[in-house]
């Protein structure tokens, strides 16, 4: 049996990546409050920890989105009839298999997973190639902020962004991201977006502070990345995982809080950073949406909400968007 080809385009290279990390560390750890972009969670170990999060009983997002997709995949494919499926922030692309299966029964021939996590993306590409012979795979290693315009076009496309990852952007990043996605879309193409919805605070906080401590490990992993990549000397266990819901801004905020005063040296960033006892480092936001807030965002990004698929408890939603006519 002949396998369809896997192509991998790498838009991030070793030095450039470390330069980006140094830039983010300098900007984020000098600021007040201190912060780091969530992108740095996802080294190979971080990607594995995220997969473990998706299986936690408290993390309802993944299984809810899977159930919605299982129900809607056939209709979505019948509506868009894509030849190519592009997945931004693909990770393991586990849920996407539902769309691939439905697409292959129609006229899908190409899958384009895009992710920053190179080793993990290669593994995803190889697994999919083995399971779907006949599906051409064109993997793109890139950053949402820089490389979305490098996504190659292989005919009419459905661009998907699942898992609620859009929630990890701040307002400006989200607007810019939606504008870049809009530029990928030609008439007939569509964008499928998974979003986590506003809900009861206790349920939200539990999803980001699970009883078995996997999310805490995921959060602290960013310090391990700084130790390895920049020669830093963070005492990882001296930082406590904290997740709070900011109701005013409809977002979970994940922090690492110094248990005691700390002085950390980061040689490759040429920095010494002081943490006061109890001082917080903001490592991630995860914005929660409503149908109204989303519709407004889409409109501002030149997109039109064409379909809304949710679970009976309205915990999570998949929104189908089409390019709005200018
Ligand atoms: N779509 C999957 C994975 C979500 S986790 C799901 O729904 O389960 C978020 C994914 O985005 C990870 O695979 C991570 O490596 C990727 N990612 C995070 N920051 C990124 C960035 N700046 N550019 C590209 N990919 C990024
Ligand atoms: C990838 N992203 C949508 C996850 C989220 O829920 O915001 C990342 C995550 N952080 C902690 N748990 C999961």
Coordinates of C-alpha atoms and ligand atoms in Angstrom, one line a residue:
X1 CA 0.0 0.0 0.0
X2 CA 1.4 3.4 -0.9
X3 CA 1.2 6.1 1.8
X4 CA 0.4 9.7 0.8
X5 CA 3.3 12.0 1.5
X6 CA 4.0 13.9 4.7
X7 CA 5.7 17.2 4.2
X8 CA 6.9 19.3 7.1
X9 CA 7.6 23.0 6.8
X10 CA 9.5 24.4 9.7
X11 CA 9.2 28.2 10.1
X12 CA 10.9 28.3 13.5
X13 CA 14.6 27.5 13.8
X14 CA 16.7 26.9 16.9
X15 CA 18.3 30.2 17.4
X16 CA 15.3 32.2 16.4
X17 CA 13.2 30.3 18.9
X18 CA 15.7 30.9 21.7
X19 CA 15.8 34.6 20.7
X20 CA 12.0 34.8 20.9
X21 CA 12.1 33.2 24.4
X22 CA 14.8 35.6 25.6
X23 CA 12.6 38.5 24.3
X24 CA 9.5 37.2 26.0
X25 CA 11.4 36.6 29.3
X26 CA 12.9 40.0 29.3
X27 CA 9.7 41.8 28.6
X28 CA 7.5 39.6 30.9
X29 CA 9.8 39.3 33.9
X30 CA 10.7 42.9 34.0
X31 CA 7.1 44.0 33.9
X32 CA 4.8 44.4 36.9
X33 CA 2.9 42.2 37.3
X34 CA 5.3 39.7 35.9
X35 CA 4.0 37.5 33.1
X36 CA 5.0 35.0 30.5
X37 CA 3.2 34.0 27.2
X38 CA 1.6 30.5 27.4
X39 CA 3.4 29.4 24.2
X40 CA 6.4 28.3 26.3
X41 CA 4.4 25.6 28.2
X42 CA 4.5 23.4 25.1
X43 CA 7.9 21.7 24.9
X44 CA 7.5 17.9 24.4
X45 CA 6.8 17.3 28.1
X46 CA 4.4 20.2 28.2
X47 CA 2.4 18.9 25.2
X48 CA 2.2 15.5 27.0
X49 CA 1.0 17.2 30.2
X50 CA -1.7 19.0 28.2
X51 CA -2.8 15.7 26.7
X52 CA -3.1 14.4 30.3
X53 CA -5.2 17.5 31.2
X54 CA -7.6 16.6 28.4
X55 CA -8.4 13.3 30.2
X56 CA -9.0 14.8 33.7
X57 CA -12.5 14.5 35.1
X58 CA -12.6 18.2 35.9
X59 CA -11.5 19.3 32.4
X60 CA -14.9 19.0 30.7
X61 CA -13.8 20.9 27.6
X62 CA -12.2 18.1 25.6
X63 CA -14.9 15.5 26.0
X64 CA -17.7 18.1 25.6
X65 CA -16.1 19.4 22.3
X66 CA -15.6 15.8 21.1
X67 CA -19.3 15.0 21.7
X68 CA -20.4 18.1 19.8
X69 CA -18.0 17.2 16.9
X70 CA -19.2 13.6 16.8
X71 CA -22.7 14.9 16.4
X72 CA -21.9 17.8 13.9
X73 CA -19.0 16.5 11.8
X74 CA -21.1 15.1 9.0
X75 CA -23.2 18.3 8.7
X76 CA -20.2 20.5 8.8
X77 CA -18.4 18.6 6.1
X78 CA -21.6 18.5 3.9
X79 CA -21.9 22.3 4.2
X80 CA -18.3 23.2 3.5
X81 CA -17.2 20.2 1.3
X82 CA -13.5 21.0 2.0
X83 CA -10.6 19.5 -0.1
X84 CA -8.2 20.6 2.7
X85 CA -8.6 20.7 6.4
X86 CA -6.2 23.2 8.2
X87 CA -5.9 22.9 12.0
X88 CA -4.2 25.7 13.9
X89 CA -2.7 24.6 17.2
X90 CA -3.4 21.0 16.3
X91 CA -1.6 19.3 19.2
X92 CA -2.5 15.5 18.9
X93 CA -5.4 16.3 16.5
X94 CA -7.4 13.6 18.3
X95 CA -10.8 15.3 17.9
X96 CA -10.0 16.3 14.3
X97 CA -10.1 12.6 13.4
X98 CA -13.9 12.9 13.4
X99 CA -13.7 15.7 10.7
X100 CA -11.1 13.8 8.7
X101 CA -13.2 10.6 8.7
X102 CA -16.3 12.5 7.5
X103 CA -14.2 14.6 5.0
X104 CA -12.6 11.5 3.4
X105 CA -16.1 10.2 2.7
X106 CA -16.6 13.4 0.7
X107 CA -13.7 15.1 -1.1
X108 CA -11.1 15.8 1.5
X109 CA -7.5 14.9 0.4
X110 CA -5.2 17.1 2.5
X111 CA -4.6 17.8 6.2
X112 CA -2.5 20.8 7.3
X113 CA -1.8 20.7 11.0
X114 CA 0.0 23.8 12.3
X115 CA 1.6 24.0 15.7
X116 CA 4.6 25.5 17.6
X117 CA 5.5 22.2 19.2
X118 CA 7.7 20.6 16.5
X119 CA 8.4 17.1 17.9
X120 CA 4.8 16.6 19.0
X121 CA 3.6 17.8 15.6
X122 CA 5.8 15.3 13.8
X123 CA 4.4 12.5 15.9
X124 CA 0.8 13.7 15.1
X125 CA 1.6 13.8 11.4
X126 CA 3.1 10.3 11.4
X127 CA 0.2 8.8 13.4
X128 CA -2.4 10.4 11.1
X129 CA -0.5 9.3 8.0
X130 CA -0.5 5.7 9.2
X131 CA -4.2 5.7 10.1
X132 CA -5.4 7.6 7.0
X133 CA -3.5 6.3 4.0
X134 CA -4.5 8.5 1.0
X135 CA -4.6 11.7 3.1
X136 CA -1.7 14.0 2.2
X137 CA -0.3 15.7 5.2
X138 CA 1.4 19.0 5.1
X139 CA 2.5 19.9 8.6
X140 CA 3.6 23.5 9.4
X141 CA 5.7 24.3 12.5
X142 CA 4.9 27.9 13.2
X143 CA 3.7 30.5 15.7
X144 CA 0.2 31.9 15.6
X145 CA 1.7 35.4 15.9
X146 CA 4.0 35.1 12.9
X147 CA 3.4 32.3 10.5
X148 CA -0.4 31.8 9.9
X149 CA 0.0 33.4 6.5
X150 CA 2.4 30.6 5.5
X151 CA -0.3 28.0 5.6
X152 CA -0.3 26.5 2.1
X153 CA -3.5 26.3 0.1
X154 CA -4.7 23.0 -1.3
X155 CA -8.1 23.9 -2.6
X156 CA -11.3 24.8 -0.8
X157 CA -10.5 24.7 2.9
X158 CA -12.0 24.4 6.3
X159 CA -9.7 26.0 8.9
X160 CA -10.3 24.8 12.4
X161 CA -9.1 26.1 15.8
X162 CA -10.3 23.7 18.5
X163 CA -10.0 23.3 22.2
X164 CA -10.8 26.8 23.2
X165 CA -7.2 27.9 22.5
X166 CA -8.5 31.3 21.3
X167 CA -9.2 32.0 24.9
X168 CA -5.5 32.0 25.6
X169 CA -5.1 35.3 23.6
X170 CA -5.6 38.7 25.0
X171 CA -8.0 41.1 23.2
X172 CA -5.4 42.5 20.8
X173 CA -3.9 39.1 20.0
X174 CA -7.4 37.7 19.4
X175 CA -8.3 40.5 17.0
X176 CA -5.0 40.1 15.1
X177 CA -5.4 36.3 14.9
X178 CA -8.9 36.5 13.6
X179 CA -7.8 39.0 11.0
X180 CA -5.0 36.6 9.9
X181 CA -7.5 33.7 9.7
X182 CA -9.9 35.8 7.6
X183 CA -7.0 36.4 5.1
X184 CA -6.7 32.6 4.7
X185 CA -10.4 32.4 3.6
X186 CA -11.7 32.6 0.1
X187 CA -15.4 32.5 -0.8
X188 CA -16.7 29.0 0.0
X189 CA -14.1 28.4 2.7
X190 CA -15.0 28.3 6.4
X191 CA -13.5 28.6 9.9
X192 CA -14.6 26.3 12.7
X193 CA -13.8 27.7 16.2
X194 CA -14.1 25.9 19.5
X195 CA -14.8 28.1 22.4
X196 CA -15.3 27.6 26.1
X197 CA -18.4 29.3 27.5
X198 CA -19.0 31.4 30.6
X199 CA -20.4 29.3 33.4
X200 CA -20.4 28.7 37.1
X201 CA -17.2 29.8 38.7
X202 CA -16.6 26.7 40.8
X203 CA -16.7 24.5 37.7
X204 CA -14.3 26.7 35.8
X205 CA -11.8 26.9 38.7
X206 CA -11.9 23.1 39.2
X207 CA -11.0 22.6 35.5
X208 CA -7.8 24.6 36.0
X209 CA -7.0 23.3 39.5
X210 CA -7.6 19.6 39.3
X211 CA -7.4 17.4 42.4
X212 CA -4.6 15.2 41.0
X213 CA -2.3 18.3 40.3
X214 CA -1.7 17.7 36.6
X215 CA -2.5 21.3 35.8
X216 CA -0.1 22.4 38.5
X217 CA 2.6 20.4 36.8
X218 CA 1.7 21.8 33.4
X219 CA 1.9 25.3 34.9
X220 CA 5.3 24.8 36.6
X221 CA 6.7 23.2 33.4
X222 CA 7.3 26.6 32.0
X223 CA 9.9 27.2 34.7
X224 CA 11.6 23.9 33.7
X225 CA 11.7 25.2 30.1
X226 CA 13.4 28.4 31.3
X227 CA 15.9 26.4 33.3
X228 CA 16.8 24.1 30.4
X229 CA 16.7 26.7 27.5
X230 CA 18.2 29.7 29.3
X231 CA 20.3 28.1 32.1
X232 CA 18.0 29.7 34.7
X233 CA 18.0 28.4 38.3
X234 CA 14.3 28.5 39.2
X235 CA 13.5 26.3 42.2
X236 CA 10.3 24.9 40.5
X237 CA 8.7 23.6 43.7
X238 CA 9.1 27.0 45.4
X239 CA 6.2 28.2 43.2
X240 CA 2.6 27.4 43.9
X241 CA 0.0 26.8 41.2
X242 CA -2.9 29.3 41.4
X243 CA -6.0 29.5 39.2
X244 CA -8.6 32.2 39.8
X245 CA -11.7 33.3 37.8
X246 CA -11.8 37.0 37.0
X247 CA -15.5 37.4 36.4
X248 CA -15.2 41.0 35.3
X249 CA -13.0 40.0 32.4
X250 CA -14.7 36.5 32.0
X251 CA -11.4 34.7 32.2
X252 CA -9.4 32.2 34.2
X253 CA -6.0 33.5 35.2
X254 CA -3.3 31.0 35.9
X255 CA -0.4 32.1 38.1
X256 CA 2.8 30.8 39.7
X257 CA 3.0 32.3 43.2
X258 CA 6.4 32.5 45.0
X259 CA 6.0 30.7 48.3
X260 CA 8.9 32.8 49.7
X261 CA 11.3 35.5 48.4
X262 CA 13.3 34.2 45.5
X263 CA 16.3 35.5 43.5
X264 CA 16.6 33.8 40.1
X265 CA 19.4 34.1 37.7
X266 CA 18.7 33.7 34.0
X267 CA 22.1 33.7 32.3
X268 CA 21.1 33.6 28.6
X269 CA 18.6 36.5 29.2
X270 CA 21.4 38.3 31.2
X271 CA 18.9 38.8 34.0
X272 CA 18.6 38.4 37.7
X273 CA 14.9 38.5 38.8
X274 CA 13.7 39.0 42.3
X275 CA 10.3 37.6 43.5
X276 CA 8.8 38.9 46.7
X277 CA 7.1 36.3 49.0
X278 CA 3.6 35.8 47.6
X279 CA 4.4 37.6 44.3
X280 CA 2.6 36.1 41.2
X281 CA 3.8 35.4 37.7
X282 CA 0.8 35.3 35.3
X283 CA 1.4 32.4 33.0
X284 CA -1.9 32.1 31.1
X285 CA -5.3 33.6 30.6
X286 CA -8.2 31.5 29.4
X287 CA -11.1 33.7 28.3
X288 CA -14.7 32.4 28.3
X289 CA -17.2 33.6 25.8
X290 CA -20.9 34.0 25.2
X291 CA -22.7 33.7 21.9
X292 CA -23.1 37.5 21.9
X293 CA -19.5 38.3 22.7
X294 CA -18.3 35.9 20.0
X295 CA -20.6 37.3 17.4
X296 CA -19.2 40.8 18.0
X297 CA -15.6 39.5 17.8
X298 CA -16.3 37.7 14.5
X299 CA -17.9 40.8 13.0
X300 CA -14.9 42.9 13.9
X301 CA -12.7 40.3 12.2
X302 CA -14.6 40.3 9.0
X303 CA -16.3 36.9 9.7
X304 CA -20.0 36.0 9.9
X305 CA -21.4 33.4 12.4
X306 CA -23.0 30.8 10.1
X307 CA -23.6 28.0 12.6
X308 CA -23.6 27.4 16.4
X309 CA -23.2 23.9 17.8
X310 CA -23.3 23.4 21.6
X311 CA -23.9 20.7 24.2
X312 CA -27.2 20.5 26.1
X313 CA -25.7 22.3 29.1
X314 CA -24.1 25.0 26.9
X315 CA -20.6 24.4 28.4
X316 CA -18.7 24.6 25.2
X317 CA -19.5 25.6 21.6
X318 CA -18.3 25.1 18.1
X319 CA -18.9 28.1 15.8
X320 CA -18.9 27.9 12.1
X321 CA -17.8 31.2 10.5
X322 CA -17.7 32.3 7.0
X323 CA -16.0 35.2 5.4
X324 CA -18.3 38.2 5.5
X325 CA -18.7 39.9 2.2
X326 CA -17.0 43.3 2.1
Ligands
LIG1 N1 -6.1 21.6 19.5 C1 -5.7 20.7 20.5 C2 -4.6 21.2 21.4 C3 -4.9 22.5 22.2 S1 -3.5 22.9 23.2 C4 -7.0 20.4 21.4 O1 -8.0 21.0 21.1 O2 -6.9 19.6 22.3 C5 -2.9 24.3 22.4 C6 -2.0 23.9 21.2 O3 -1.5 25.2 20.7 C7 -0.8 23.1 21.6 O4 -0.6 22.0 20.7 C8 0.4 24.1 21.5 O5 1.6 23.5 21.1 C9 -0.1 25.1 20.4 N2 0.4 26.4 20.6 C10 0.5 27.2 21.7 N3 1.0 28.4 21.5 C11 1.2 28.4 20.1 C12 1.7 29.4 19.3 N4 2.1 30.6 19.7 N5 1.8 29.2 18.0 C13 1.4 27.9 17.5 N6 0.9 26.9 18.2 C14 0.8 27.2 19.6
LIG2 C1 -5.0 25.1 25.3 N1 -5.9 25.8 26.1 C2 -7.2 26.0 25.5 C3 -6.1 25.3 27.5 C4 -7.1 26.1 28.3 O1 -8.0 25.5 28.8 O2 -7.0 27.4 28.3 C5 -4.7 25.3 28.2 C6 -4.9 24.9 29.6 N2 -4.4 25.5 30.7 C7 -4.6 24.9 31.8 N3 -5.4 23.8 31.5 C8 -5.5 23.8 30.1

